[in-house]
Each structure stands twice: as C-alpha cells, then as structure tokens.
PDB file of C-alpha atoms in Angstrom:
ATOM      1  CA  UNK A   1      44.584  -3.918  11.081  1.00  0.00           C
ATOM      2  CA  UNK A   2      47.730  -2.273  10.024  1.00  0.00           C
ATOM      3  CA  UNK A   3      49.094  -1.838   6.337  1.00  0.00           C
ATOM      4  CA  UNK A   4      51.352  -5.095   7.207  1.00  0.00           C
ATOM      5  CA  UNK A   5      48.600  -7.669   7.858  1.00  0.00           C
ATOM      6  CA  UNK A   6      46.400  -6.618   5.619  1.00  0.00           C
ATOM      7  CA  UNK A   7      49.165  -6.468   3.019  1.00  0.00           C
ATOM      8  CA  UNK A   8      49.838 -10.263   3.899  1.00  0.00           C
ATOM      9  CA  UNK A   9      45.967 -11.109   3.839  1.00  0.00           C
ATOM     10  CA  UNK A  10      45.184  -9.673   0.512  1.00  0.00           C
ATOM     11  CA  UNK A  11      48.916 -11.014  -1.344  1.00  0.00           C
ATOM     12  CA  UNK A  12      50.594  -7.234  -1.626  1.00  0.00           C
ATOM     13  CA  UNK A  13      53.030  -5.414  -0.812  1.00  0.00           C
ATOM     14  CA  UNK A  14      52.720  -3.202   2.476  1.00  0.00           C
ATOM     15  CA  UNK A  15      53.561  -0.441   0.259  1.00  0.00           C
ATOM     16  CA  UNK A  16      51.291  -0.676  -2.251  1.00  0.00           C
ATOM     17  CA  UNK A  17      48.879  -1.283   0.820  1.00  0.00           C
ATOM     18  CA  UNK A  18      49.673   2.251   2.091  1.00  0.00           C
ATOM     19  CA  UNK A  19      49.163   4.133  -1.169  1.00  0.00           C
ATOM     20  CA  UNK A  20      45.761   2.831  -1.982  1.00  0.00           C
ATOM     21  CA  UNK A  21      45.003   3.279   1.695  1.00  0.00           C
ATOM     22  CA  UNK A  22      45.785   6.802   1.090  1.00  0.00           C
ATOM     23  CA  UNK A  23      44.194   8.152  -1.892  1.00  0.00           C
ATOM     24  CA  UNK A  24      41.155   6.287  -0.595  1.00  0.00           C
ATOM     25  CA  UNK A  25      40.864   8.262   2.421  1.00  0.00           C
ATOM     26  CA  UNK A  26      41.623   5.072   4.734  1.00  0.00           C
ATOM     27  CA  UNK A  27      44.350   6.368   6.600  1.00  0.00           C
ATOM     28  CA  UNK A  28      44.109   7.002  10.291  1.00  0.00           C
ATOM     29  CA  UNK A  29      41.750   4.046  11.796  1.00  0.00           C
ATOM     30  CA  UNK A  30      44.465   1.204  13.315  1.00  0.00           C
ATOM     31  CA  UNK A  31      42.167   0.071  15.575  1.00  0.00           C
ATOM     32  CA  UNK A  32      40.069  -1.732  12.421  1.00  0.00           C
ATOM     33  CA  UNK A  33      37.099   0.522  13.204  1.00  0.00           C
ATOM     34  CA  UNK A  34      35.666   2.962  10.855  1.00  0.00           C
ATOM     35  CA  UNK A  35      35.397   6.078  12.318  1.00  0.00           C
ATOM     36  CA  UNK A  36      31.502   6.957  12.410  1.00  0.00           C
ATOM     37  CA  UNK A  37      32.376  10.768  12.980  1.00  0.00           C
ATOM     38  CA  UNK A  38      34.009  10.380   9.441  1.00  0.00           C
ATOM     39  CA  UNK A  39      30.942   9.790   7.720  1.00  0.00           C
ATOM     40  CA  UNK A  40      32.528   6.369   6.358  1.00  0.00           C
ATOM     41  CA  UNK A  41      29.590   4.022   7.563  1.00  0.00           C
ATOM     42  CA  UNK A  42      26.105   4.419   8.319  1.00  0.00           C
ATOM     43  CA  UNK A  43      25.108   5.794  11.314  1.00  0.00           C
ATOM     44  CA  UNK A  44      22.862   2.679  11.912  1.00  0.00           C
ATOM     45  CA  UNK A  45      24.143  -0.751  10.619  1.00  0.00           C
ATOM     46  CA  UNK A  46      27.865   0.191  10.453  1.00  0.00           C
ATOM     47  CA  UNK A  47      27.561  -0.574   6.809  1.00  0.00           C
ATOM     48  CA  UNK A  48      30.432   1.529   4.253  1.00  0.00           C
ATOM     49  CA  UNK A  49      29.425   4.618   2.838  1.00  0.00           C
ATOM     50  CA  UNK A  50      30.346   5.896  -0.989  1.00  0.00           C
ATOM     51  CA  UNK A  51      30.238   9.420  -0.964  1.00  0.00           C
ATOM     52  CA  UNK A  52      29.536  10.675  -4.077  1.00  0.00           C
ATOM     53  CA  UNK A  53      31.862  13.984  -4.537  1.00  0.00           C
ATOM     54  CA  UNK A  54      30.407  17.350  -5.009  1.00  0.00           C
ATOM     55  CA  UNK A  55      27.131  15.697  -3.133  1.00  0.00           C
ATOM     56  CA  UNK A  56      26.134  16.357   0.096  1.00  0.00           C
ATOM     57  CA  UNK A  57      27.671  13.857   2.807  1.00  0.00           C
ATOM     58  CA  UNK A  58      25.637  10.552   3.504  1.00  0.00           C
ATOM     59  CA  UNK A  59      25.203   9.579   6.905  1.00  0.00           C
ATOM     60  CA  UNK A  60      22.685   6.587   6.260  1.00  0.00           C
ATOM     61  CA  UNK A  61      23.492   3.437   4.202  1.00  0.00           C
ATOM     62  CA  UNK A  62      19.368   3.365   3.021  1.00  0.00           C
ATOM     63  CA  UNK A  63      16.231   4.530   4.257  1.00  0.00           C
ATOM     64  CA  UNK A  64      15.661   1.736   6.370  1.00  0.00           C
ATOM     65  CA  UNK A  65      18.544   2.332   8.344  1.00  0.00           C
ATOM     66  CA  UNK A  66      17.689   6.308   7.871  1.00  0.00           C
ATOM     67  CA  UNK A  67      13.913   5.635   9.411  1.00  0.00           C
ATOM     68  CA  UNK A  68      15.138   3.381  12.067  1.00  0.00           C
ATOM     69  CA  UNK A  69      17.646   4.984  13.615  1.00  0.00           C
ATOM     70  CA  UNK A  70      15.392   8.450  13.936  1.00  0.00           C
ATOM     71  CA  UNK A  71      12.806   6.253  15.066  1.00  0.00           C
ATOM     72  CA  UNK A  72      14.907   4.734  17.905  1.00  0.00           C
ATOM     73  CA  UNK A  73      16.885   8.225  18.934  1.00  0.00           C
ATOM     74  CA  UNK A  74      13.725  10.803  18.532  1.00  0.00           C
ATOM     75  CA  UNK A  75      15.385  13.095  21.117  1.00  0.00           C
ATOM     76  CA  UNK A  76      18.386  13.834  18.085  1.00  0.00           C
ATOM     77  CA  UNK A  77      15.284  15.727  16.205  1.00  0.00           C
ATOM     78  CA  UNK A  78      14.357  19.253  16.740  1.00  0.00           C
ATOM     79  CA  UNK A  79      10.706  19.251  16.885  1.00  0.00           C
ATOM     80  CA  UNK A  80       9.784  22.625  15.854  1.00  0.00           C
ATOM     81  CA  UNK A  81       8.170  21.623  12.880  1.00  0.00           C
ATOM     82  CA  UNK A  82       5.385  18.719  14.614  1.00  0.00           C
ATOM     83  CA  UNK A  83       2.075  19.097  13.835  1.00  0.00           C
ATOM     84  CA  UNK A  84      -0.894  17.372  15.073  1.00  0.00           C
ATOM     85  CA  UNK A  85      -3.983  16.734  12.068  1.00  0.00           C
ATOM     86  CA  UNK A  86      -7.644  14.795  12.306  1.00  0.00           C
ATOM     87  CA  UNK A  87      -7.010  12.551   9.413  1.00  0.00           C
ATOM     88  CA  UNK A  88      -9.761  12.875   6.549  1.00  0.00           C
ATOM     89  CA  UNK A  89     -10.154   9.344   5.930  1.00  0.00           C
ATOM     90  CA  UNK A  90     -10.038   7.722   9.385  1.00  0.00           C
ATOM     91  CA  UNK A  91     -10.910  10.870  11.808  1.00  0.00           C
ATOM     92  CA  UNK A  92      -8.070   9.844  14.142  1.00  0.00           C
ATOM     93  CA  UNK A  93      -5.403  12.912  15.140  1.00  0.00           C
ATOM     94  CA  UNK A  94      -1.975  12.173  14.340  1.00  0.00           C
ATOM     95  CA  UNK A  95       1.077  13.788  14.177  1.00  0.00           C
ATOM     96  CA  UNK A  96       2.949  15.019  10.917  1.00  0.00           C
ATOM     97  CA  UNK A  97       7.111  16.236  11.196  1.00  0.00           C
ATOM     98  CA  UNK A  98       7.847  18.810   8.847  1.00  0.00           C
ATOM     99  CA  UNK A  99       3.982  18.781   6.349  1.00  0.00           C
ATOM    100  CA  UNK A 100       1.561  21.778   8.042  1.00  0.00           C
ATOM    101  CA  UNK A 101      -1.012  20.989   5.046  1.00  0.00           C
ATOM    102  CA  UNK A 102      -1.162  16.344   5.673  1.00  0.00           C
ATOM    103  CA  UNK A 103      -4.357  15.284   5.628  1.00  0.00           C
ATOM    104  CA  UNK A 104      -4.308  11.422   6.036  1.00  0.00           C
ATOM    105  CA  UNK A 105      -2.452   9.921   8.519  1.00  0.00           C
ATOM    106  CA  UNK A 106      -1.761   6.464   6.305  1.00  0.00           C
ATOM    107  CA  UNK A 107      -1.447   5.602   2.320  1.00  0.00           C
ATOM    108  CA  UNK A 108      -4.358   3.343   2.843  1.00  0.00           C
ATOM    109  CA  UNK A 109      -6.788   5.797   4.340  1.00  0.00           C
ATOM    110  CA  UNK A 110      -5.900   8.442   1.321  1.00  0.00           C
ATOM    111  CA  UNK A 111      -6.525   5.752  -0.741  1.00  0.00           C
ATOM    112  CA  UNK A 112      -9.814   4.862   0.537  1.00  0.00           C
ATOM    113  CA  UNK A 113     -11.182   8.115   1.218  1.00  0.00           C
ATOM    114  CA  UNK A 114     -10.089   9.742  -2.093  1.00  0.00           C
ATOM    115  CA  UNK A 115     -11.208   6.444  -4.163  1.00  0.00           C
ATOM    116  CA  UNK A 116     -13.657   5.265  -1.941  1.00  0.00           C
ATOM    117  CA  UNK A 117     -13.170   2.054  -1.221  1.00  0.00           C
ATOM    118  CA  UNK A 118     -10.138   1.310  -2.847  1.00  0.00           C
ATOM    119  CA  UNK A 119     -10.357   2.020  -6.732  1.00  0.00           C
ATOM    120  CA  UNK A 120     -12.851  -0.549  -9.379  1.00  0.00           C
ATOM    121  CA  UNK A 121     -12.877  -3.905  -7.278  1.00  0.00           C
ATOM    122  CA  UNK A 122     -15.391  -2.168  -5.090  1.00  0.00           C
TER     123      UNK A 122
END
C-alpha cells in the first residue's frame, strides 16, 4: 500500500503517513510485503519483528517458529558440530547438534534414570 491509501484507511494525512513511515524504518516496501531480507518478520510465520537496538538482530518471531523452520530446512545448518551418543537412560543412540558431553536423548529418560522412576510417587 502506498502512503496515500493507507493515509485514507487509518484517517491521516499522507504526510504525516510518510514521516512515521520513515523514522520507523518502513520506507521502501510498495508492494505491501515486508521484506524478509530486512529482518522485519520472522523467517517462519511472516509475523513482525521488534528489534531491540544495540541487540543482536532477530530473525525468529519465537522458538516455535525458530525450531520449526530448522527442523523443516536442515540443509541451512552446518553440521560440523553433530554428534551421535547411547543415551544413559534408554540405551538408544541419538544424535546431539552442538553438546559433545549429552547423555540422555529425552527430559523424561534423564528424569527417570537420574531419579529412578520418576521422583517420590514411585
């Protein structure tokens, strides 16, 4: 939308449009889309972004949208840091990104091995 329309949806004038448009940032973007490559909305939902300033730049709205969209494009990470583990709770082998000392592959089997059972209900 340009500063005219939306001017005439919102009850301003086109000016006054304009300026806010510009110390927000918002200029640029006729065709109504915000630009992904401008880290204004998350990389997954499409959702706007604050950025916080002096922070580093967000890219992901939450870490749903974080998990999911690394999840569904696995060939974006560098996989240097992948190692496989036997976990201590279950025995199965998994895989950990990034942790060379993980020992269970779930929450529940460090739960259960470390409390056995699950804590006093046991």
């Amino acid at each position: 939308m340009g500063y005219g329309t939306i001017a005439k949806e919102v009850g301003l004038k086109k000016d006054a449009v304009a300026a806010f448009c510009r110390r927000n940032g918002l200029t640029g973007n006729r065709a109504g889309k915000v630009s992904e490559e401008m880290g204004r909305c998350c990389k997954e939902c499409g959702a706007a972004l604050v950025q916080a300033e002096g922070t580093k730049k967000r890219v992901f709205c939450c870490g749903e949208c974080r998990k999911k969209w690394w999840k569904e494009h696995p060939e974006m990470l560098n996989k240097k840091a992948v190692y496989t583990h036997i976990c201590a709770g279950c025995g199965r082998a998994f895989t950990a990104y990034g942790n060379s000392k993980r020992k269970y592959c779930s929450h529940n089997c460090y739960i259960k091995d470390r409390f056995k059972g699950g804590g006093e209900g046991d």
